[in-house]
């Protein structure tokens, strides 16, 4: 029989050569960041390093490039950029001897209070899927396994080690699993991290339904499943983990997979060698694919000029202009000379070891906003500290990676900024009406002060080159084109997961995902709630006009593709990028279905006055919905509307079509 993948013959041989003791010893780690060697067969320790925005100091002992955090990456809506980021991430990992990078992190933003929202990408499964695939491919092109995490339904930090996410099959299929599935089916991810929590009562690390049936069985995963660090503590037995499909327990010698323990269970017949082999096959596969078995592969690079330039390019691409009344931004040196610069985030660094948790990266330098302003000024503005003496004010506020804010282990307590900062905003704008609020944060915040402030720039956690990117954006040297990958609610109670204690954070053991499919904008749309800023929102220093929508190619399911064409014109004076978003609305959604869902997008760059025609191809199969009663994805016949817009609430063009299912 010819193996589907050429490396499988070698893996099969390795499995024949390994003794049972050697196999058992490969199931747990050696220290924090690597597996045990099998010297007899030349298998060296296989290294894993954090994380999703660069290689962590804590896992490598090296200072590496700090890229913008996950939510900033997603705000770019740029797949090509994500491919280049993935390559750079892979190169940084190789340069420290790593063969697996513990990222990207792709859990759905179910609540804005999740302490790890800054690490994750989006509330939308489609955007999440489109962005994760190029990252995974980019990483793996460098002979490094991407480890997509945290599988699965790990959407809060409160009680993360013991909580069970109670979620319906429909929500799993349509909201929580698609990005993992895309990363495996389209990205061929070589590794998956099983999360701390349980899913419908079964711990992720022994969840055969997820790890065996879906991941390996249905999606064709060929890599290894590693536990989140210490996640097996929540499991019921070693045999359950083996049978559940967990390949590797991390860190250290392990507990369930501690050699002696595992050997005793094996000898008692609690699991078979074949079951063990099924799990180890994936680990050996990754060792072969990354060149680990032959000590070969690209040398990698870290902190290179290229990576730093990429970090800046990504930071710029993620800048999201939320509000800009009277075109106050970019700062115009012919009207504005004296600028007051102030606020608690002006001189603050955000990239420090373990700062924010495991996603923390310690770069060799970090350009703070203050340094960026000086570096990029080129004599245009005069900095002052008193807002009363200035033509405009740049006020730097936001959150930080302090526990309880944008940080692992705990969730945020409130949606607002700290009270002191809210007061500072109000006092400053009362003194100087030209106050621009510059936000450094990684999750949505409420803005009860919004009506008083004319301009707001969301910078996220923009990484080591962030200060330069921020300054260039404020000065108009680059034109912001970021779009929100999450909804910003006005108040926490508007947010779908916050109906009650039951839905967030749950009791100590259970949290109920009662909102079902109505996560993020789906909920705001369904209930007709006005968000503070809608999903997909982001302004530019120029304007775009949308024209001439045309639909083609709609006929019968399932072969068909819907082609949507339109023309976009840059009607302003400066070059800029626009993310054209395509939402599909069912004309008569039933009670549980969202009014519209993102099903396509395209980012385009236009010179002033330039018009571009573009076509978005939408395979109709993407419009299938999950029918729990049939346990299957199927088309839903009926009338639909294609909605094209600049955000989920700024729809510029519409066209109707029907899905007719051939009988
Ligand atoms: C985190 C993972 C991380 C691991 C290793 C855990 O606490 O949840 O995302 O990769 O630690 O640092």
Short mmCIF file of C-alpha atoms and ligand atoms in Angstrom, two decimals, residues 32-33 49-52 58-59 101-103 105 116 119-120 147 149-150 154 157 160-161 193 195-196 227-230 250-251 354 357-359 408-409, ligand 1:
data_model
loop_
_atom_site.label_atom_id
_atom_site.label_comp_id
_atom_site.label_asym_id
_atom_site.label_seq_id
_atom_site.Cartn_x
_atom_site.Cartn_y
_atom_site.Cartn_z
CA UNK A 32 9.45 22.63 30.33
CA UNK A 33 9.94 22.83 26.59
CA UNK A 49 8.33 27.27 22.12
CA UNK A 50 5.65 29.88 22.76
CA UNK A 51 3.86 31.62 21.14
CA UNK A 52 1.41 33.36 18.80
CA UNK A 58 10.53 32.21 28.86
CA UNK A 59 10.54 29.33 26.39
CA UNK A 101 5.62 27.08 17.71
CA UNK A 102 2.75 27.14 20.20
CA UNK A 103 0.44 29.24 18.07
CA UNK A 105 -4.18 31.01 19.12
CA UNK A 116 -6.75 36.37 26.35
CA UNK A 119 -4.00 36.93 21.87
CA UNK A 120 -6.88 35.59 19.81
CA UNK A 147 0.42 24.24 17.05
CA UNK A 149 -4.58 26.28 20.22
CA UNK A 150 -6.54 25.90 22.46
CA UNK A 154 -11.69 27.65 25.65
CA UNK A 157 -9.83 32.30 31.83
CA UNK A 160 -10.15 27.59 33.11
CA UNK A 161 -8.69 24.43 34.60
CA UNK A 193 -2.93 21.91 21.69
CA UNK A 195 -7.13 22.98 26.16
CA UNK A 196 -7.57 23.11 29.95
CA UNK A 227 -1.74 18.99 26.24
CA UNK A 228 -1.82 22.59 27.34
CA UNK A 229 0.76 22.96 30.10
CA UNK A 230 -0.54 20.98 33.12
CA UNK A 250 3.58 18.71 28.82
CA UNK A 251 5.48 19.89 30.69
CA UNK A 354 5.68 36.65 30.30
CA UNK A 357 1.19 35.38 30.15
CA UNK A 358 2.62 32.84 27.76
CA UNK A 359 2.18 35.14 24.75
CA UNK A 408 -3.76 35.09 30.79
CA UNK A 409 -5.17 33.28 33.85
C1 LIG B 1 -0.99 28.49 27.89
C2 LIG B 1 -0.53 28.06 26.50
C3 LIG B 1 0.97 28.09 26.42
C4 LIG B 1 1.52 27.18 27.51
C5 LIG B 1 3.03 27.13 27.53
C6 LIG B 1 -0.28 27.74 28.98
O1 LIG B 1 -0.50 28.37 30.22
O2 LIG B 1 -2.38 28.33 28.01
O3 LIG B 1 -1.09 28.91 25.54
O4 LIG B 1 1.41 27.72 25.16
O5 LIG B 1 1.10 27.65 28.78
O6 LIG B 1 3.55 28.32 27.99
#
